[in-house]
XYZ file of C-alpha atoms in Angstrom:
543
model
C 82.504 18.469 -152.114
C 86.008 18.115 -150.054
C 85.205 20.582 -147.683
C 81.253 18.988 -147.244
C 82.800 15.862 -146.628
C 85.589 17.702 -144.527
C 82.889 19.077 -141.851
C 81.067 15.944 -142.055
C 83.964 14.193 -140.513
C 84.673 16.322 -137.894
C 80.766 14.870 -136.488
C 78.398 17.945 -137.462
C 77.707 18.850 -140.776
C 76.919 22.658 -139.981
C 76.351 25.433 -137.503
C 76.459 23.830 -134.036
C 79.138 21.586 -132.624
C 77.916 18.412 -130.870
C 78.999 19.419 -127.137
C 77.042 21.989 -127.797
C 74.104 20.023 -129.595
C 74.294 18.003 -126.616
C 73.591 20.856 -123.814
C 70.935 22.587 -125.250
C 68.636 19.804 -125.593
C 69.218 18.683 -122.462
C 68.558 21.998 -120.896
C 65.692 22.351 -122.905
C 64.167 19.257 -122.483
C 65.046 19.609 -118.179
C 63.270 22.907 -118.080
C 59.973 21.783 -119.770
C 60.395 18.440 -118.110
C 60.969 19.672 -114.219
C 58.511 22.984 -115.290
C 55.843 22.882 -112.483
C 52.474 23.703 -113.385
C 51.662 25.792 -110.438
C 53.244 29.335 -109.965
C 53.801 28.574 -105.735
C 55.697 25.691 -106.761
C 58.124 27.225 -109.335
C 61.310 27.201 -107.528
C 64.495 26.576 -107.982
C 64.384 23.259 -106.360
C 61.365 21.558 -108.174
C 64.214 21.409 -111.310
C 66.402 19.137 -109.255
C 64.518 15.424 -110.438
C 66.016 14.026 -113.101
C 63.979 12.801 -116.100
C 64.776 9.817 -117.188
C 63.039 10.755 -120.739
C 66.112 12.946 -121.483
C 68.638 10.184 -122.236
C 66.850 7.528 -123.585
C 65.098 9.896 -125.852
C 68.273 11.074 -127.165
C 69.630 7.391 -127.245
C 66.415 6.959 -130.010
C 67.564 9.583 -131.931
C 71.061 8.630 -132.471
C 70.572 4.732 -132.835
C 67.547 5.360 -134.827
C 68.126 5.205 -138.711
C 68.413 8.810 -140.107
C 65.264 9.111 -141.820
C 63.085 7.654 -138.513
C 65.116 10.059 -136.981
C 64.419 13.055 -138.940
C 60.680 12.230 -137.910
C 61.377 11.572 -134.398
C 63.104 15.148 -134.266
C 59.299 16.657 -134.873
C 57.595 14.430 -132.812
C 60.054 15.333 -129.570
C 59.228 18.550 -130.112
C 56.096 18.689 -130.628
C 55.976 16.873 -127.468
C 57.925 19.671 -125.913
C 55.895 22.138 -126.937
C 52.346 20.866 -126.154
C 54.029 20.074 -122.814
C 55.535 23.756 -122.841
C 52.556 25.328 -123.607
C 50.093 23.183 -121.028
C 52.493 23.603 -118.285
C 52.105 27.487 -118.641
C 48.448 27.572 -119.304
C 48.220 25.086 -115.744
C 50.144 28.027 -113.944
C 47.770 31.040 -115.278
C 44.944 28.993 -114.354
C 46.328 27.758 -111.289
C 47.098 31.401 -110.303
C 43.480 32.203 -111.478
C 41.232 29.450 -111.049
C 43.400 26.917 -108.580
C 42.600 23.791 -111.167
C 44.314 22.682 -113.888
C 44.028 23.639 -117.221
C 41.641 21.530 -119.054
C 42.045 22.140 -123.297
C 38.277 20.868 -123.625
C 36.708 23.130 -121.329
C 39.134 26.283 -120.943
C 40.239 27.234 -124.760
C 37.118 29.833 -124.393
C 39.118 31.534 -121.657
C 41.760 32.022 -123.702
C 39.877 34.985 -125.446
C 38.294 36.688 -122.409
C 41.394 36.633 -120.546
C 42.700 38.483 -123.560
C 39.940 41.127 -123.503
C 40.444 41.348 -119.213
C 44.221 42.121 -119.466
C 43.773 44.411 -122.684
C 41.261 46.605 -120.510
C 42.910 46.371 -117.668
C 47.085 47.168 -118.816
C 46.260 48.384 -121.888
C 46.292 46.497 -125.646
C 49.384 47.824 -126.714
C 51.078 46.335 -123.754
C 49.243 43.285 -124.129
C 49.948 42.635 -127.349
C 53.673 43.392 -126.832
C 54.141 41.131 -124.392
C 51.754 38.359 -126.217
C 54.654 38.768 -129.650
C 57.133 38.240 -126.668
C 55.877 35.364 -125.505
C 55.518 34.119 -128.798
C 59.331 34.852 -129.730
C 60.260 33.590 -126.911
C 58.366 30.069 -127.198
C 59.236 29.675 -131.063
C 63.266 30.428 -129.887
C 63.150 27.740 -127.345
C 61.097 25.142 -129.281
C 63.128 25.801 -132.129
C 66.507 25.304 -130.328
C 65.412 22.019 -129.512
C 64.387 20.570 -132.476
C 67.866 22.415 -134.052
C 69.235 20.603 -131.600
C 67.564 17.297 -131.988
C 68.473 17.084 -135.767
C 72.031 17.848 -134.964
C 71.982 14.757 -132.500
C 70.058 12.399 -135.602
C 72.836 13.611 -138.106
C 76.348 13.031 -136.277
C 79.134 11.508 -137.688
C 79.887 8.520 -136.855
C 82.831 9.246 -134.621
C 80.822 11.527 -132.681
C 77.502 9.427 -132.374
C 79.544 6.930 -130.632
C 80.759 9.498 -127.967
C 76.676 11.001 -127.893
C 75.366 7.128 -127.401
C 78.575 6.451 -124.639
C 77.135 9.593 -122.614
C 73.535 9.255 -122.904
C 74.215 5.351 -121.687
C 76.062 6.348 -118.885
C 73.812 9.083 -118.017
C 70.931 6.790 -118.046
C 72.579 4.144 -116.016
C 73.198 6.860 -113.399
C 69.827 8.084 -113.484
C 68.430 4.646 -112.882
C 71.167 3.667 -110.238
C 70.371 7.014 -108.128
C 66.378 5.946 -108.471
C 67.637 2.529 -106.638
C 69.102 4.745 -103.639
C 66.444 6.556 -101.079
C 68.774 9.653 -100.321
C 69.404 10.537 -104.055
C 68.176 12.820 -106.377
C 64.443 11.962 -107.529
C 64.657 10.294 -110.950
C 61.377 9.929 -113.317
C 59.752 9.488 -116.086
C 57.260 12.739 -116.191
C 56.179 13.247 -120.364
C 53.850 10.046 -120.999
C 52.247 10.181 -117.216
C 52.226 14.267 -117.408
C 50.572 13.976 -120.944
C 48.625 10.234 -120.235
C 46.773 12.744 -117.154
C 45.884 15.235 -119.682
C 43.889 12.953 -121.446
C 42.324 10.847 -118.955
C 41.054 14.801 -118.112
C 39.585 15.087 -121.304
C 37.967 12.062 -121.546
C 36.374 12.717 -117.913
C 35.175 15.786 -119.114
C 33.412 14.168 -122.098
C 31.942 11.176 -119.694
C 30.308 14.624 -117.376
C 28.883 15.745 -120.213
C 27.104 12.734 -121.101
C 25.941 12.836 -117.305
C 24.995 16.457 -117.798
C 22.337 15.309 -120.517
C 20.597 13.417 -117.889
C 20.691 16.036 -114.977
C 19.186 18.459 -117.756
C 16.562 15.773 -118.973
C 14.909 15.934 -115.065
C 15.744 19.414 -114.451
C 13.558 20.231 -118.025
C 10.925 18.031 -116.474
C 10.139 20.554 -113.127
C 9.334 23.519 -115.438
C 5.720 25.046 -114.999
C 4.037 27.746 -112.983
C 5.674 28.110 -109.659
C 3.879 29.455 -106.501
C 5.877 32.205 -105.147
C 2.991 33.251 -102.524
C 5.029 34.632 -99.610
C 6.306 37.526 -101.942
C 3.037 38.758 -103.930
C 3.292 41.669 -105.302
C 6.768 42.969 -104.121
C 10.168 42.549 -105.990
C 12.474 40.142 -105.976
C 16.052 41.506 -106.083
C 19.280 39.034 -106.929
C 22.771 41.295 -106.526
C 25.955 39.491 -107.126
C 28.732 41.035 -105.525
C 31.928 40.372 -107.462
C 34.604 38.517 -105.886
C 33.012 38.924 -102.319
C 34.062 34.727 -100.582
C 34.485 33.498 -97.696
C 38.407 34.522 -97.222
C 37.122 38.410 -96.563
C 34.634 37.726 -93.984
C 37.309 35.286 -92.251
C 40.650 35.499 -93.700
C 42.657 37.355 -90.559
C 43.670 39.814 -93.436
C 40.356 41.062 -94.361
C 38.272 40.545 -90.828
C 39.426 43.733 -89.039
C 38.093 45.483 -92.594
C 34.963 43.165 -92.858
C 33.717 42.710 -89.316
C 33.437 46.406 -88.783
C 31.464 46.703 -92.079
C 29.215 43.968 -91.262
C 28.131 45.410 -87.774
C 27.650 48.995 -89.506
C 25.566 47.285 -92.215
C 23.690 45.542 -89.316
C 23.109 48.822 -87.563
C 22.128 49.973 -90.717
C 19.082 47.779 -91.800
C 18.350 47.706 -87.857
C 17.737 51.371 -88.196
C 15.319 51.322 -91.432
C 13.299 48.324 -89.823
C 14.674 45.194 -91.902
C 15.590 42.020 -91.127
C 18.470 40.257 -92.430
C 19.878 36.339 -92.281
C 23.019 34.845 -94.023
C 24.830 31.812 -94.737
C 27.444 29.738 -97.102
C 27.272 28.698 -100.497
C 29.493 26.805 -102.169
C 30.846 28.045 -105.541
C 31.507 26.181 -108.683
C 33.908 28.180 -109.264
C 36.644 30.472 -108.313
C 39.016 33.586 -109.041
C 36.869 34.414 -112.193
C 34.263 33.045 -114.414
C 31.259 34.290 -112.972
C 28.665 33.635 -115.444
C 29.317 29.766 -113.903
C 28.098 30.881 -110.668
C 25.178 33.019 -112.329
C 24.486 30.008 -113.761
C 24.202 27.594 -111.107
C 22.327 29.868 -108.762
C 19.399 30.592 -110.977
C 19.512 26.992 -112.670
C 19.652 24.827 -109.677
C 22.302 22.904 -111.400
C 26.061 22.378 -110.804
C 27.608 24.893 -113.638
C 31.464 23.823 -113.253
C 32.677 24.578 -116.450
C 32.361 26.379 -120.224
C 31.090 22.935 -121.918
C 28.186 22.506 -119.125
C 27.488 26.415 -119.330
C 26.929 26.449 -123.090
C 25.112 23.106 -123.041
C 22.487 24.700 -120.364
C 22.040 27.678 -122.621
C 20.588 25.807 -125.252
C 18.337 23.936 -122.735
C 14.477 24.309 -122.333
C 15.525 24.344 -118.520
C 13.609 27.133 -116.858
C 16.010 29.712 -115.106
C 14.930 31.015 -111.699
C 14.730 34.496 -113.961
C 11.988 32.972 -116.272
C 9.752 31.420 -113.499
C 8.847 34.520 -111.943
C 8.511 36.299 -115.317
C 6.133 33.243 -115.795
C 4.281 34.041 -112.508
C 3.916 37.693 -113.558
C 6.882 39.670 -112.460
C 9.051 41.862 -115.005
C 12.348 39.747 -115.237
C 14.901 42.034 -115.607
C 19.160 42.085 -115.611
C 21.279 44.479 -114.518
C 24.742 44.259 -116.469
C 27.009 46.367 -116.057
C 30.079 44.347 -117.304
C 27.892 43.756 -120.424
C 29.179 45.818 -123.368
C 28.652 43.293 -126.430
C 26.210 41.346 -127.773
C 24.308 39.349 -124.768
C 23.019 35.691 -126.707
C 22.639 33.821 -123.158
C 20.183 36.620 -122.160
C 17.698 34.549 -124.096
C 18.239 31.258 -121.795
C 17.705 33.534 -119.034
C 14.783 34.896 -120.365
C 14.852 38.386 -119.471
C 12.041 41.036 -120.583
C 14.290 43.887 -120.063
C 18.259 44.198 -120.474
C 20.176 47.289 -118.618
C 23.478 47.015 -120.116
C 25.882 48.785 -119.713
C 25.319 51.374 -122.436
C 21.505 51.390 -120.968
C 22.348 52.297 -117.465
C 23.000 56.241 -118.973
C 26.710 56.458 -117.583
C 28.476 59.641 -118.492
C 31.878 59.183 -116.180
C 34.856 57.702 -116.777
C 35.782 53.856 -116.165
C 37.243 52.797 -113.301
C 39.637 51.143 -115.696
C 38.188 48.005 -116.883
C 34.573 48.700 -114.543
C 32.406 50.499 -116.788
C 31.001 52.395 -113.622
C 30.882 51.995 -109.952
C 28.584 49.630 -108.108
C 26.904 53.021 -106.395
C 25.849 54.695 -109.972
C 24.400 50.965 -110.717
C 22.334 50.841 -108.276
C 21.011 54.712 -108.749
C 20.072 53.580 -112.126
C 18.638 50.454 -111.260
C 16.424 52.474 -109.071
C 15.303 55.136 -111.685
C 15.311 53.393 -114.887
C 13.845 49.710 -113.256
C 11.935 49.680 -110.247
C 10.857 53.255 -110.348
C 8.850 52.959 -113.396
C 7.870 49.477 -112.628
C 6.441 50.659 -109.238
C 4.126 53.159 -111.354
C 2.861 50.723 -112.999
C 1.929 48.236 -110.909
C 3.972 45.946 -111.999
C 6.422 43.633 -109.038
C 10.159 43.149 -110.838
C 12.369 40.279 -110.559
C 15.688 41.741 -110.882
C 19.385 40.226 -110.835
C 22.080 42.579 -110.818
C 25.929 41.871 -110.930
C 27.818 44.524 -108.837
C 31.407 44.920 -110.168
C 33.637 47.629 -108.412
C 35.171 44.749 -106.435
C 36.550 42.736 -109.494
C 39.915 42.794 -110.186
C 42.058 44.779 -111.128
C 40.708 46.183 -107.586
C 41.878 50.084 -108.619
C 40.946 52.478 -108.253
C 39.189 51.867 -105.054
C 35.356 54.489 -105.592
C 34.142 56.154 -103.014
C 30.189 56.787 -101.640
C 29.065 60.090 -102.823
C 25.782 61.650 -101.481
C 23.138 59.368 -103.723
C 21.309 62.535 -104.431
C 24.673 63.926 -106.190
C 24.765 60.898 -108.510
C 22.779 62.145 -111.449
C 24.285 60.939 -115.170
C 27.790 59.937 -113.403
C 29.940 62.379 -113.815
C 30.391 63.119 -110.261
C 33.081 59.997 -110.315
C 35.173 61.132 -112.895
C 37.761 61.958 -111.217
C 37.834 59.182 -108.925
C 37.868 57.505 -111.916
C 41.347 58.537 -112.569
C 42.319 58.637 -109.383
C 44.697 55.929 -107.240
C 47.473 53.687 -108.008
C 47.443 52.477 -112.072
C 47.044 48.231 -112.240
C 50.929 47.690 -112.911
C 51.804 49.340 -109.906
C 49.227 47.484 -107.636
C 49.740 44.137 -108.968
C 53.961 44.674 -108.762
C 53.227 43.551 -104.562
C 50.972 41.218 -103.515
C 50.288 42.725 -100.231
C 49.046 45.934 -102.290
C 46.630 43.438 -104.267
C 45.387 42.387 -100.951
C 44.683 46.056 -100.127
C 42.631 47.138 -102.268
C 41.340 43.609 -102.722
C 39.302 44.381 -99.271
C 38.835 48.428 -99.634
C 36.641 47.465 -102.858
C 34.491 44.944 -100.856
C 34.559 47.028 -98.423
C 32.958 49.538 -100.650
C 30.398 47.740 -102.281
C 29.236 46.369 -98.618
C 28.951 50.184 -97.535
C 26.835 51.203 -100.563
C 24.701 47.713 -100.294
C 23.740 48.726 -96.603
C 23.294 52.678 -97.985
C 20.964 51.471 -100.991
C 18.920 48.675 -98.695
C 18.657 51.617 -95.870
C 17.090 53.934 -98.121
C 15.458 51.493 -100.957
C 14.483 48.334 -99.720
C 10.798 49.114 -99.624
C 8.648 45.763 -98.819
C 10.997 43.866 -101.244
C 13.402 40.522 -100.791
C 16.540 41.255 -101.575
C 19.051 38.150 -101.855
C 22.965 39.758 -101.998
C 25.636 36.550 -102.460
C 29.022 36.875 -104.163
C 29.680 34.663 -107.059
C 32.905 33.361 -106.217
C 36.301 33.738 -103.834
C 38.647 35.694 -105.445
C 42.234 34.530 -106.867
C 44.828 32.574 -104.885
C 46.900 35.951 -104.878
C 44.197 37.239 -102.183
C 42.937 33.647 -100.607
C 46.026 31.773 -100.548
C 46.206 28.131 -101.588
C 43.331 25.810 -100.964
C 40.928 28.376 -99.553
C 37.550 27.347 -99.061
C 35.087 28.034 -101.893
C 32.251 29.152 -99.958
C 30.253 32.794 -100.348
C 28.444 34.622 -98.260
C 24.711 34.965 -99.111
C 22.432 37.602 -97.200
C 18.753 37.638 -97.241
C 17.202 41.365 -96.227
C 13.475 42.119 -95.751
C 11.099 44.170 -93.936
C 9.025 40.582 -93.740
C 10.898 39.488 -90.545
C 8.900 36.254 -90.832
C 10.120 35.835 -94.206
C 13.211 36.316 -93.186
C 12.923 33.538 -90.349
C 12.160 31.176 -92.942
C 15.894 31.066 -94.193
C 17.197 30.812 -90.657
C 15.073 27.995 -90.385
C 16.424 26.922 -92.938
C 20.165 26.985 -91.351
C 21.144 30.530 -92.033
C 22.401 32.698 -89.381
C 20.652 35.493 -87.685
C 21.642 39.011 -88.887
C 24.557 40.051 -91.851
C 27.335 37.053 -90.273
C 27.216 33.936 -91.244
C 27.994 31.303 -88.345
C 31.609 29.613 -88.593
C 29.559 26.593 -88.396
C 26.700 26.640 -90.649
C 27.154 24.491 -93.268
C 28.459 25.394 -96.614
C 25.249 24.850 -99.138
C 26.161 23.856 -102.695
C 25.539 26.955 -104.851
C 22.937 25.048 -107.194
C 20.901 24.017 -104.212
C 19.771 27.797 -103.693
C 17.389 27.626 -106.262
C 15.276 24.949 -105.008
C 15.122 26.084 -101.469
C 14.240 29.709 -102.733
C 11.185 27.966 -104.608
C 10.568 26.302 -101.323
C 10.533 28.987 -99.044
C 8.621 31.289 -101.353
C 5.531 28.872 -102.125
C 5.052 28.962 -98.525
C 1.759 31.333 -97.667
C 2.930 33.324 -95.069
């Protein structure tokens, strides 16, 4: 008992001493505070402001009677963490998606991020540095709080000395707020954490608007007149990751410019027509079943919630109406390897997954195959037998070489060569492992543009030789990451319309699209969901 009430006196009753007590909650609380939530901003200057939450939190805790104060311990840091733990999900989706993270919509990413980086670095790394993470989060979170209680239980003596330097710090923070040449001093938890909310409840108040825009969307479905195409397919190829930034981007334009006049030649040469344009994406650096959404809904498919909500609609995809009118509506997946539910909103009558598409190489590590093989199979297993019997297709296909992690980089092989895939083995294994490539941007960039660069070349290939009388509509589904646009890049794609129907094909321009495989600088940038209804337009048309 004499030597409990010995270290009692001295102001901490265990473990730390109260300087000490003292600096790592400030620290703690500064770093979490000042944290930015966007990687570009992370810096050692954007920890210079001064929060003013620091001191008078601390003042609560040590005028506070002990067993409030015990409480207010766990509250602080659950504050911190929640605030920890947004902050670094607002820089991965930053990095990723340039938005902020929104815990309503985005928890859902949380999992397929997850299965991206375990494909792409491997699990076992993944997981490793998940159990860092985790370590390193409980460590920090639990020095606080450790650090907290030791604040709520000084001795007297010492909580006079705490409450004398908090009050002094917070009388400095407030004076240097008072002078314009000073240090920035605010209050950043309840407005960082009062946003957060207001976000949520936003995205509740869109949903309730969602119900509406589904109630009239539900109300156009029926038979729809697709006249100027009778009888020939209808082909929908999403080319991943292919925006704006590498048709005009002065990085990617001496790559892309080239391509597009070789594609140009290309079609010119096998007697098709071609016009292009903008659409805007609802999304961007990833979650491309959004933009699958939107384009063959007609509606604006910004996020997980809406996504999930259409899929349990009675709205009729673009996919379903021509199965409706009599073509075989078919997908093309290649990403696919589990269980497809939302194939059922889409209303496919045939699925080529990827374990359908008869692959026998290696993966190009987290793409299953390369977009060349996909289209080979496409051709044999879909519109091959199709053709025999009679039958027009309505296909959409998602082309994937050009998703990240962007290595390695396939190359064309003679189409005749392809057979069951194993001709790209050893490309497969070929080129500069993900760690590597992602260690320097400017690498990233690289083979960012090589792998559009490829899937362009085989596009023009496959049209040249393939096409046949069909309409083939090639868009991509979003601009890549921030890594490869830089900040506040438009969120335009391009979308190309080829033919052998060069009056078809005039419809679209028209319709604003540029003339040949470049869109114009100016043509306007068309809202990804309006695609749909012009499509339905320009196809009811009699020719």
């Amino acid at each position: 008992m004499t030597t409990a009430m010995a270290q009692g006196s001295t102001g901490v009753r265990r473990g730390w001493s109260a300087p000490a007590a003292v600096i790592v909650f400030v620290v703690i609380a500064h770093a979490v505070l000042d944290l930015p939530g966007h990687p570009d901003a992370v810096t050692s200057m954007a920890f210079l402001p001064l929060p003013l939450e620091i001191p008078l939190a601390a003042l609560v805790l040590l005028l506070t009677p002990k067993p409030v104060a015990r409480l207010l311990c766990v509250v602080f840091s659950l504050c911190i963490a929640v605030m920890l733990l947004l902050k670094i999900a607002d820089i991965g989706t930053q990095a990723a998606f340039q938005r902020v993270f929104n815990p309503y919509l985005d928890l859902k990413m949380l999992r397929d991020g997850w299965d991206l980086l375990a494909r792409s670095a491997g699990r076992p790394l993944i997981l490793i540095a998940a159990l860092a993470l985790l370590l390193a989060l409980a460590l920090l979170i639990g020095g606080f709080y450790k650090a907290a209680r030791h604040l709520a239980r000084l001795a007297e003596s010492r909580r006079r000395k705490a409450v004398a330097f908090f009050s002094l710090l917070a009388i400095i923070e407030v004076g240097l707020s008072l002078l314009p040449a000073a240090l920035p001093v605010e209050a950043k938890a309840g407005p960082y954490l009062l946003r957060r909310v207001a976000l949520i409840v936003t995205s509740f108040a869109d949903m309730r608007r969602f119900e509406s825009e589904l109630a009239a969307a539900t109300g156009t479905s029926g038979p729809a007149d697709f006249a100027a195409v009778a009888g020939r397919d209808v082909v929908v190829v999403f080319v991943e990751s292919y925006g704006r930034s590498a048709i005009e981007d002065p990085r990617y334009a001496p790559v892309s410019g080239p391509r597009l006049s070789a594609m140009q030649r290309k079609i010119d040469g096998a007697g098709l027509s071609a016009a292009s344009g903008w659409l805007t994406s609802p999304t961007v650096g990833g979650l491309s079943w959004l933009a699958h959404a939107t384009t063959l809904s007609g509606l604006w498919i910004d996020s997980q919630a809406r996504y999930d909500r259409l899929m349990q609609s009675r709205v009729p995809s673009l996919n379903r109406r021509f199965a409706q009118a009599g073509w075989q509506s078919l997908a093309v997946m290649p990403a696919v390897t589990l269980d497809w539910p939302d194939a059922r909103w889409y209303g496919y009558e045939r699925i080529l997954a990827a374990a359908d598409l008869g692959y026998r190489g290696k993966p190009f590590n987290w793409i299953t195959m390369p977009d060349q093989y996909t289209l080979s199979a496409f051709e044999r297993l879909a519109r091959g037998p199709a053709r025999v019997g009679g039958r027009p297709v309505m296909a959409e296909i998602a082309l994937i070489s050009s998703h990240a992690p962007w290595t390695p980089v396939p190359e064309p092989v003679a189409w005749e060569a392809i057979g069951d895939g194993t001709i790209f083995a050893a490309q497969a294994t070929s080129g500069e492992p993900p760690a590597v490539v992602w260690a320097d941007p400017d690498n990233v960039r690289r083979h960012y543009i090589k792998t559009i660069d490829y899937t362009l070349e085989i596009l023009s290939e496959y049209l040249a030789r393939s096409a046949g009388d069909g309409l083939f509509i090639i868009l991509g589904d979003h601009q890549p990451a921030a890594i490869v646009t830089g900040p506040q890049a438009s969120r335009a794609v391009p979308v190309h319309i080829v033919s052998r129907d060069a009056a078809l094909v005039e419809r679209f321009r028209q319709a604003g699209f540029s003339a040949g495989f470049r869109p114009g600088p100016e043509a306007a940038e068309r809202p990804m969901s309006g695609f749909a209804p012009l499509l339905l337009s320009l196809l009811a048309q009699t020719r």
